[in-house]
C-alpha positions as MATLAB code, in Angstrom:
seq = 'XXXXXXXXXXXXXXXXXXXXXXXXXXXXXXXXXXXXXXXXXXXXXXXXXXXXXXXXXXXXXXXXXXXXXXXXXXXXXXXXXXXXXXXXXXXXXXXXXXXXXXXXXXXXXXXXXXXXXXXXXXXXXXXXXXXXXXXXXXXXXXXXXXXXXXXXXXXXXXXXXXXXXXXXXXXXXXXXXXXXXXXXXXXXXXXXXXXXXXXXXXXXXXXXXXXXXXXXXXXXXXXXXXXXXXXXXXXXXXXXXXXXXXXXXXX';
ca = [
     107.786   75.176  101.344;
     107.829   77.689  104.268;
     104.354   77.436  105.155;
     103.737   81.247  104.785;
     102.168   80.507  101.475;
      99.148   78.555  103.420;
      98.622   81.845  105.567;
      95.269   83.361  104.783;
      95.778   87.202  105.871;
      92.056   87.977  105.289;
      91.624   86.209  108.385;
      94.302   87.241  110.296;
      93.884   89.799  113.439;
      96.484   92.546  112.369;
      97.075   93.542  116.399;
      99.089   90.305  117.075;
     101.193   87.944  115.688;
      99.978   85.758  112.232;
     101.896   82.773  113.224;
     104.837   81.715  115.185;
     107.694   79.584  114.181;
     109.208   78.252  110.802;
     112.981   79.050  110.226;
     114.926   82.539  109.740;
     116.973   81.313  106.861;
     117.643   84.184  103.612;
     114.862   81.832  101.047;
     112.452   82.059  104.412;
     112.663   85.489  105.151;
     112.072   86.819  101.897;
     109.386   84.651  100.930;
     108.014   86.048  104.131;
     108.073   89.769  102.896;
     107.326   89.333   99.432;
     103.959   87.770  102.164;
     103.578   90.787  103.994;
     105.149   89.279  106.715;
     108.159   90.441  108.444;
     109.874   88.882  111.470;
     110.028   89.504  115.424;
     112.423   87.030  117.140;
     112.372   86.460  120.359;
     115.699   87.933  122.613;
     116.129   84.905  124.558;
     113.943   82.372  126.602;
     111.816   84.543  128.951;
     110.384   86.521  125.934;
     109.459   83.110  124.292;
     107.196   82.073  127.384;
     106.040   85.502  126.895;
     105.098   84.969  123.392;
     103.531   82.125  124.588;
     101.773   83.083  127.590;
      99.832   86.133  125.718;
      99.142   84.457  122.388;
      98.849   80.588  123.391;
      95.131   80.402  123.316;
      95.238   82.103  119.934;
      97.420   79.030  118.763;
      95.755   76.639  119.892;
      91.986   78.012  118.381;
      93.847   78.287  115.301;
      93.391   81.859  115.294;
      97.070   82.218  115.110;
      99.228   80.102  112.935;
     102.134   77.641  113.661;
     104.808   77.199  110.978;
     107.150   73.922  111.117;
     110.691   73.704  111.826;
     111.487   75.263  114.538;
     112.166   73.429  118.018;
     110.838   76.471  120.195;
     107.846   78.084  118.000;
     107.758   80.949  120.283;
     111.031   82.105  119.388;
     110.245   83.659  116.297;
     106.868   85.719  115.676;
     105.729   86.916  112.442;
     103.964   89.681  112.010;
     101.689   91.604  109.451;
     100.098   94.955  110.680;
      96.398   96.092  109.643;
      96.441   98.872  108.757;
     100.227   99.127  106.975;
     101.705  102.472  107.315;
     103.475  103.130  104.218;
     105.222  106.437  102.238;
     105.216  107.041   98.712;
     109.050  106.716   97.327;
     109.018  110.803   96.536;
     106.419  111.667   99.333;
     109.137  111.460  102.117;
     108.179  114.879  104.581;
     111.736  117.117  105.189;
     110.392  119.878  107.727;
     111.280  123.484  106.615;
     114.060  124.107  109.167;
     115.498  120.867  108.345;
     115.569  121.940  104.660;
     117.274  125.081  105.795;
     119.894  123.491  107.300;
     120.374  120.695  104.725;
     120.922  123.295  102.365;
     124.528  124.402  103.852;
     125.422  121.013  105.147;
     127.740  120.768  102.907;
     129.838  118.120  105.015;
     126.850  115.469  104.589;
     126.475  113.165  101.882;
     124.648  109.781  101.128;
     125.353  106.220  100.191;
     123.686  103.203   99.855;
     124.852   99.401  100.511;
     128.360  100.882  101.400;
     128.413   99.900  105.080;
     125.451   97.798  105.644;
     126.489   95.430  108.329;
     127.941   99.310  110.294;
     124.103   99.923  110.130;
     123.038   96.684  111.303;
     124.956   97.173  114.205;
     123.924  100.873  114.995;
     120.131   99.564  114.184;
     120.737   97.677  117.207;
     122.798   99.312  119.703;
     120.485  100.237  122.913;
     117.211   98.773  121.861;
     114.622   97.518  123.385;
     113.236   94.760  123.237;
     116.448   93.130  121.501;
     115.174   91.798  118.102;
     117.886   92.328  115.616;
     119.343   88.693  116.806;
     122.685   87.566  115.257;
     119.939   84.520  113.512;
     118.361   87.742  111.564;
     121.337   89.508  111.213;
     122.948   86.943  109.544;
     119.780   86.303  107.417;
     119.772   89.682  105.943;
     123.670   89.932  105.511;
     123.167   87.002  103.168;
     120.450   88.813  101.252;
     122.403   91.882  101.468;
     124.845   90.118   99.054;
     121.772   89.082   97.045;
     120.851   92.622   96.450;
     117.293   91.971   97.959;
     118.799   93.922  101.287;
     119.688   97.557  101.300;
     120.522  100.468  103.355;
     121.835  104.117  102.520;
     124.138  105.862  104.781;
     124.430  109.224  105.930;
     128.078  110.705  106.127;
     129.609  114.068  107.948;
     132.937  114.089  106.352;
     134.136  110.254  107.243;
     131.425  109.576  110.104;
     128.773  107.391  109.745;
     126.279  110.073  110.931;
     122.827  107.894  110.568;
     121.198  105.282  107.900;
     118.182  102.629  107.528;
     117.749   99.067  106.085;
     115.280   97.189  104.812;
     114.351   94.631  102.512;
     112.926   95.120   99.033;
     110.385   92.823   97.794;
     109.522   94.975   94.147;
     108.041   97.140   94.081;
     107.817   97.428   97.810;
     110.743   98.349  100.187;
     110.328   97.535  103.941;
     112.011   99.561  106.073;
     112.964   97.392  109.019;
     114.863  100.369  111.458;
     117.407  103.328  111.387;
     119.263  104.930  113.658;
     120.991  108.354  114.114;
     123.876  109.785  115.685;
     123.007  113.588  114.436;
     119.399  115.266  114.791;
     117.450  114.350  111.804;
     119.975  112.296  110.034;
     117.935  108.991  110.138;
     114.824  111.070  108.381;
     117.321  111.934  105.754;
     118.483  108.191  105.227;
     115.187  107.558  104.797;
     114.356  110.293  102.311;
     117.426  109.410  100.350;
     116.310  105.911  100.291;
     113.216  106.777   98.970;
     114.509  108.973   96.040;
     116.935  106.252   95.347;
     114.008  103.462   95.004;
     111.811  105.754   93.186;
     113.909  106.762   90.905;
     114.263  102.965   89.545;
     110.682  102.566   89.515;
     110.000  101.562   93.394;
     106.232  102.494   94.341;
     106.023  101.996   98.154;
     108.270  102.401  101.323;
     106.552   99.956  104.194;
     107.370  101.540  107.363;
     105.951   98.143  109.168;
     104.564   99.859  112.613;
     102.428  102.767  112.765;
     103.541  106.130  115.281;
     104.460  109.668  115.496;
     107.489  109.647  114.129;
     106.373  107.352  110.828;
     103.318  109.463  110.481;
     105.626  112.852  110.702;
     107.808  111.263  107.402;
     104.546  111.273  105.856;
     103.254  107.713  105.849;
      99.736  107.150  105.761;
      97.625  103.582  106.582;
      96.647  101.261  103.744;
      94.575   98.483  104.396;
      96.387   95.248  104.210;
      94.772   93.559  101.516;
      95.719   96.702   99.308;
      99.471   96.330  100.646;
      99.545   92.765   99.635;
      98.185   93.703   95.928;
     101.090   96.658   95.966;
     103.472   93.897   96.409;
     102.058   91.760   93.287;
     102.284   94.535   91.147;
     105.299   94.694   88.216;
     108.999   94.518   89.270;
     111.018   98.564   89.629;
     112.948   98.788   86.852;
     116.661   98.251   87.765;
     119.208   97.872   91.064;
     119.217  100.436   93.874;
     121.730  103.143   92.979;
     124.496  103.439   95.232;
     127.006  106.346   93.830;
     127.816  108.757   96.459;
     125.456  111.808   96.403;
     124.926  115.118   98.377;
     122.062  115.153  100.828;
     121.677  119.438   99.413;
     119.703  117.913   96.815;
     116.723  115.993   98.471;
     115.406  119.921   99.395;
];
């Protein structure tokens, strides 16, 4: 047991974290999302005792959980935003100029699970606050090997141009970050992602934390006790396809 399965959500305040602690193991964190939970772990000490100095009290009323296992709780915060943005598989926005210029980019070109652990890394260079630890890195390598991890690439001839993760809990996909070294190219991982889900019968793209940028892909809030009955409904139909494709066609 993980303890995520005693977590009542209808109770849960969806502006902080649902509970603290519990382990970062593969099983843990994907019994987590297939929760509507997703993990934020801590970069090092001094945004523990943050953790802990801003959502203590909560702990101890109860009004925030704590799972077992883990020697510092505060480490590791889970989380499980109310409202969830989210983006229909198909519904991913491309703005007109971008089309345009998709159109005669003939250099660029799409895969998916080809270089995962190349986007892992790009995910995380220059961010802040540092979350993608090498705890959850390794966590979602593992599952990457599972096939319960994904993440499409965007090539310009040989370079790795931009590309997304996330991990898919069927018929959900959570889309954890992206990154991009050309303009645009991280909206077109994620569009490609999208079409890739969809077309093996993937209903929603969980972009985790509502802003600008999410809402200009198209993502829209659900409440998150519709969310959590999107991710009990039937399994997609087959594996993420990975064969090398053009981006020309997503416009």
């Amino acid at each position: 047991m993980t303890g995520f399965e005693a977590l009542d959500l209808r109770l849960a305040s969806g502006e902080r974290p649902v509970a603290f602690g519990g382990e970062l193991g593969p099983e843990q964190l994907l019994t987590a999302y297939r929760h509507g939970l997703f993990p934020l772990p801590a970069a090092d000490e001094y945004a523990s005792a943050y953790n802990e100095a801003v959502h203590g009290e909560a702990v101890e009323a109860g009004e925030v959980a704590l799972l077992p296992g883990a020697e510092d709780p505060y480490a590791l915060a889970w989380w499980s935003p109310d409202p969830r943005p989210v983006l229909r598989p198909g519904g991913v926005r491309l703005p007109r100029r971008l089309a345009r210029r998709l159109r005669g980019a003939a250099k660029w070109f799409t895969t998916a699970d080809a270089a995962f652990g190349a986007v892992l890394t790009a995910c995380a260079e220059g961010r802040q606050p540092i979350w993608l630890t090498e705890e959850l890195r390794t966590a979602l390598v593992e599952l990457n090997l599972r096939g319960a991890a994904h993440s499409v690439e965007v090539w310009e001839g040989e370079e790795l141009i931009g590309g997304v993760f996330g991990v898919a809990v069927w018929p959900v996909l959570s889309l954890d970050s992206m990154f991009h070294r050309r303009p645009d190219a991280a909206r077109v991982a994620i569009a490609d992602l999208g079409a890739r889900f969809g077309a093996v019968g993937g209903r929603l793209l969980d972009a985790q934390w509502d802003g600008p940028y999410v809402r200009s892909l198209g993502a829209v809030p659900m409440a998150r006790s519709r969310y959590l009955a999107e991710l009990a409904g039937a399994p997609a139909a087959g594996t993420l396809p990975t064969v090398r494709l053009p981006v020309a066609r997503l416009v």
